[in-house]
Short mmCIF file of C-alpha atoms in Angstrom, two decimals:
data_model
loop_
_atom_site.label_atom_id
_atom_site.label_comp_id
_atom_site.label_asym_id
_atom_site.label_seq_id
_atom_site.Cartn_x
_atom_site.Cartn_y
_atom_site.Cartn_z
CA ILE O 1 -0.10 0.14 0.02
CA ALA O 2 1.62 3.37 -1.06
CA GLY O 3 2.01 5.86 1.46
CA ILE O 4 4.42 7.11 4.14
CA THR O 5 6.16 4.76 6.90
CA GLN O 6 7.59 6.56 10.01
CA ALA O 7 9.87 4.74 12.60
CA PRO O 8 9.99 4.13 15.47
CA THR O 9 6.39 4.78 16.61
CA SER O 10 7.21 5.43 19.95
CA GLN O 11 10.49 5.92 21.78
CA ILE O 12 11.54 7.25 25.26
CA LEU O 13 14.79 8.92 25.43
CA ALA O 14 17.25 10.31 28.03
CA ALA O 15 18.22 13.98 27.78
CA GLY O 16 21.35 14.58 25.82
CA ARG O 17 20.95 11.48 23.72
CA ARG O 18 21.09 11.65 19.74
CA MET O 19 17.90 10.47 17.95
CA THR O 20 17.04 9.87 14.26
CA LEU O 21 13.46 9.58 13.39
CA ARG O 22 12.97 7.92 10.04
CA CYS O 23 10.52 8.46 7.24
CA THR O 24 10.06 6.85 3.84
CA GLN O 25 7.48 7.62 1.07
CA ASP O 26 7.00 5.47 -2.00
CA MET O 27 4.61 8.03 -3.81
CA ARG O 28 7.32 9.72 -5.65
CA HIS O 29 6.48 13.05 -3.97
CA ASN O 30 8.94 15.95 -4.39
CA ALA O 31 8.27 17.67 -1.13
CA MET O 32 8.55 16.39 2.20
CA TYR O 33 7.86 17.87 5.61
CA TRP O 34 8.50 17.31 9.38
CA TYR O 35 5.83 18.62 11.74
CA ARG O 36 5.58 18.65 15.44
CA GLN O 37 2.12 18.46 17.28
CA ASP O 38 1.89 19.71 20.69
CA LEU O 39 -1.48 19.94 23.00
CA GLY O 40 -2.95 23.58 22.13
CA LEU O 41 -0.36 24.49 19.67
CA GLY O 42 -1.35 22.34 16.50
CA LEU O 43 1.24 21.20 14.03
CA ARG O 44 4.18 23.20 13.61
CA LEU O 45 6.45 22.90 10.64
CA ILE O 46 10.07 22.04 11.78
CA HIS O 47 12.15 21.60 8.43
CA TYR O 48 10.93 20.78 4.81
CA SER O 49 12.50 19.75 1.56
CA ASN O 50 11.06 20.99 -1.82
CA THR O 51 13.20 18.16 -3.77
CA ALA O 52 15.91 15.79 -3.23
CA GLY O 53 19.13 17.50 -2.25
CA THR O 54 17.36 20.47 -0.79
CA THR O 55 15.96 21.34 2.58
CA GLY O 56 14.84 24.48 4.17
CA LYS O 57 13.75 25.56 7.73
CA GLY O 58 10.28 25.98 8.99
CA GLU O 59 8.82 27.43 11.97
CA VAL O 60 10.73 25.71 14.97
CA PRO O 61 14.00 24.19 13.54
CA ASP O 62 16.25 24.88 16.46
CA GLY O 63 17.56 21.35 17.77
CA TYR O 64 16.69 19.50 14.57
CA SER O 65 18.38 18.56 11.32
CA VAL O 66 17.25 16.99 8.13
CA SER O 67 18.82 15.61 4.82
CA ARG O 68 17.21 14.96 1.59
CA ALA O 69 19.76 12.18 0.10
CA ASN O 70 16.91 10.76 -2.19
CA THR O 71 13.47 11.25 -3.12
CA ASP O 72 12.12 8.45 -0.99
CA ASP O 73 13.81 9.30 2.49
CA PHE O 74 13.67 12.30 4.64
CA PRO O 75 14.98 11.53 8.16
CA LEU O 76 14.89 13.78 11.27
CA THR O 77 17.82 13.76 13.61
CA LEU O 78 17.90 15.40 17.38
CA ALA O 79 21.52 15.84 17.79
CA SER O 80 21.12 16.19 21.80
CA ALA O 81 17.58 15.76 22.77
CA VAL O 82 16.22 18.04 25.56
CA PRO O 83 12.88 17.45 27.38
CA SER O 84 11.09 20.39 25.41
CA GLN O 85 11.29 18.03 22.38
CA THR O 86 8.91 15.61 23.69
CA SER O 87 6.16 15.78 21.15
CA VAL O 88 4.50 13.82 18.31
CA TYR O 89 6.26 14.11 15.21
CA PHE O 90 4.60 13.75 11.80
CA CYS O 91 6.37 13.39 8.48
CA ALA O 92 4.23 14.25 5.43
CA SER O 93 4.50 14.64 1.73
CA SER O 94 2.94 16.02 -1.01
CA PRO O 95 3.53 16.22 -4.75
CA ASP O 96 5.25 19.40 -4.65
CA ARG O 97 5.58 22.27 -2.12
CA GLY O 98 2.29 24.27 -1.73
CA ALA O 99 0.53 22.04 -4.35
CA GLY O 100 -1.82 19.23 -3.39
CA GLU O 101 -2.97 17.71 -0.21
CA LEU O 102 -0.29 16.52 2.26
CA PHE O 103 -0.16 12.63 3.12
CA PHE O 104 0.94 12.10 6.76
CA GLY O 105 2.68 9.28 8.28
CA GLU O 106 1.39 7.60 11.46
CA GLY O 107 3.45 9.88 13.74
CA SER O 108 6.39 9.00 16.28
CA ARG O 109 5.87 9.70 19.85
CA LEU O 110 9.06 10.76 21.52
CA THR O 111 9.37 11.11 25.18
CA VAL O 112 12.82 12.96 26.47
CA LEU O 113 13.45 12.38 29.88
CA GLY Z 1 4.12 34.63 11.50
CA GLN Z 2 0.94 33.54 10.60
CA ASN Z 3 -2.38 33.84 12.52
CA ILE Z 4 -5.05 31.21 12.06
CA ASP Z 5 -7.93 31.06 14.84
CA GLN Z 6 -10.34 28.37 15.12
CA PRO Z 7 -12.63 27.41 18.46
CA THR Z 8 -10.77 24.83 20.69
CA GLU Z 9 -13.93 22.89 21.41
CA MET Z 10 -17.62 22.00 19.92
CA THR Z 11 -20.22 19.82 21.09
CA ALA Z 12 -23.14 18.47 19.23
CA THR Z 13 -25.73 15.58 19.02
CA GLU Z 14 -25.57 12.90 16.81
CA GLY Z 15 -27.77 13.84 13.63
CA ALA Z 16 -27.42 17.22 14.01
CA ILE Z 17 -25.18 20.06 12.10
CA VAL Z 18 -22.06 21.72 13.36
CA GLN Z 19 -20.02 24.53 11.65
CA ILE Z 20 -16.37 25.10 12.48
CA ASN Z 21 -15.19 28.53 11.63
CA CYS Z 22 -11.44 29.33 10.80
CA THR Z 23 -10.30 32.98 10.66
CA TYR Z 24 -6.99 33.72 9.38
CA GLN Z 25 -4.21 36.57 8.82
CA THR Z 26 -1.18 35.42 6.49
CA SER Z 27 1.47 36.71 4.22
CA GLY Z 28 -0.71 36.20 1.12
CA PHE Z 29 -3.15 33.54 0.58
CA ASN Z 30 -2.87 30.41 -1.92
CA GLY Z 31 -5.40 27.82 -0.56
CA LEU Z 32 -6.90 26.75 2.64
CA PHE Z 33 -7.33 23.04 3.59
CA TRP Z 34 -9.37 21.32 6.35
CA TYR Z 35 -7.89 17.99 7.71
CA GLN Z 36 -9.45 15.55 10.19
CA GLN Z 37 -7.45 13.99 12.92
CA HIS Z 38 -8.94 11.25 15.14
CA ALA Z 39 -7.17 10.78 18.51
CA GLY Z 40 -3.99 8.91 18.37
CA GLU Z 41 -3.92 9.03 14.54
CA ALA Z 42 -2.37 11.04 11.86
CA PRO Z 43 -4.40 13.91 10.10
CA THR Z 44 -6.23 12.84 6.82
CA PHE Z 45 -7.45 15.30 4.01
CA LEU Z 46 -10.96 16.58 4.04
CA SER Z 47 -11.34 19.49 1.56
CA TYR Z 48 -9.50 22.37 -0.18
CA ASN Z 49 -10.62 26.06 -1.08
CA VAL Z 50 -8.75 28.45 -3.09
CA LEU Z 51 -11.61 30.40 -4.60
CA ASP Z 52 -14.68 31.93 -2.85
CA GLY Z 53 -17.48 29.83 -2.15
CA LEU Z 54 -18.82 26.48 -1.08
CA GLU Z 55 -17.38 23.04 -1.81
CA GLU Z 56 -19.50 20.16 -0.90
CA LYS Z 57 -18.38 16.74 -0.46
CA GLY Z 58 -21.02 14.27 0.86
CA ARG Z 59 -21.95 15.28 4.20
CA PHE Z 60 -19.15 17.80 4.39
CA SER Z 61 -18.66 21.23 2.89
CA SER Z 62 -16.29 23.88 3.21
CA PHE Z 63 -16.98 27.53 2.59
CA LEU Z 64 -14.32 30.30 1.96
CA SER Z 65 -14.29 34.11 1.71
CA ARG Z 66 -10.91 35.46 0.83
CA SER Z 67 -11.66 39.20 1.41
CA LYS Z 68 -12.93 38.42 5.00
CA GLY Z 69 -9.91 35.93 5.65
CA TYR Z 70 -12.61 33.43 6.74
CA SER Z 71 -13.47 29.78 6.05
CA TYR Z 72 -15.90 27.34 7.72
CA LEU Z 73 -16.38 23.42 7.70
CA LEU Z 74 -19.87 22.19 7.64
CA LEU Z 75 -20.54 18.73 9.23
CA LYS Z 76 -24.17 17.46 8.37
CA GLU Z 77 -25.99 14.42 9.58
CA LEU Z 78 -23.45 14.00 12.59
CA GLN Z 79 -22.18 10.52 13.37
CA MET Z 80 -20.17 9.21 16.40
CA LYS Z 81 -17.48 8.52 14.31
CA ASP Z 82 -17.14 12.42 13.29
CA SER Z 83 -15.98 12.96 16.82
CA ALA Z 84 -12.28 14.24 15.98
CA SER Z 85 -10.25 17.16 15.83
CA TYR Z 86 -10.63 19.34 12.67
CA LEU Z 87 -7.52 21.24 11.78
CA CYS Z 88 -7.67 24.56 9.32
CA ALA Z 89 -4.56 25.26 7.34
CA VAL Z 90 -3.33 27.95 5.00
CA ILE Z 91 -0.69 28.10 2.23
CA ASP Z 92 0.74 31.68 2.19
CA ASN Z 93 2.53 33.43 -0.70
CA ASP Z 94 5.92 31.35 0.09
CA TYR Z 95 3.87 28.20 -0.16
CA LYS Z 96 4.36 27.49 3.17
CA LEU Z 97 1.21 25.59 4.89
CA SER Z 98 0.49 26.65 8.57
CA PHE Z 99 -2.27 24.95 10.69
CA GLY Z 100 -4.32 26.20 13.42
CA ALA Z 101 -4.42 24.31 16.75
CA GLY Z 102 -7.42 22.16 15.65
CA THR Z 103 -11.07 22.19 16.91
CA THR Z 104 -11.99 19.12 18.80
CA VAL Z 105 -15.58 17.96 18.09
CA THR Z 106 -17.44 15.69 20.38
CA VAL Z 107 -20.64 13.94 18.95
CA ARG Z 108 -22.93 12.89 21.69
CA ALA Z 109 -25.69 10.47 21.39
#
């Protein structure tokens, strides 16, 4: 079934540790995104990629990095996790940036202690 | 930054109609989306408006007024499965998609 796969679905992490959330899509979409969702704040864009080889900063990029080596994969890395990064993280894709609906992965629930 | 406002919570009875309003102030406008999100799940696409007027899709309709910076999502013949959060999202002139905080709708029997 075509779509977006995220891993892990849930993770508890000690503060200061490095963590990479994986995201893979098989729809050949050019644009991919990482959002975090916190109660009362809604979805906030962390980083995005318009096409393979390019990335851009969203609304809340500090403490996060991304790479887009190919069309399908868009990993999100927390270099040194802090408790404020406890959140649900959603990866999404669209045919092109600003064009067409977003397709979301099932989310990764991250708890930083 | 972008400003997208929608009510936090709404409650309605099964079979009734509920209207969820969304007002926005953004750096330009290139379209407005509504998404549905059930608890613990990913958001799923409901509707897209780029021109003024009403878009109808089954029990769900979405309205847009660009001059007023206003949209609403209308849910008719409410069913228990419609209990979810409804997210309003706007694309600005830089083609950045920003979301409101969401409206949690509870449908009661």
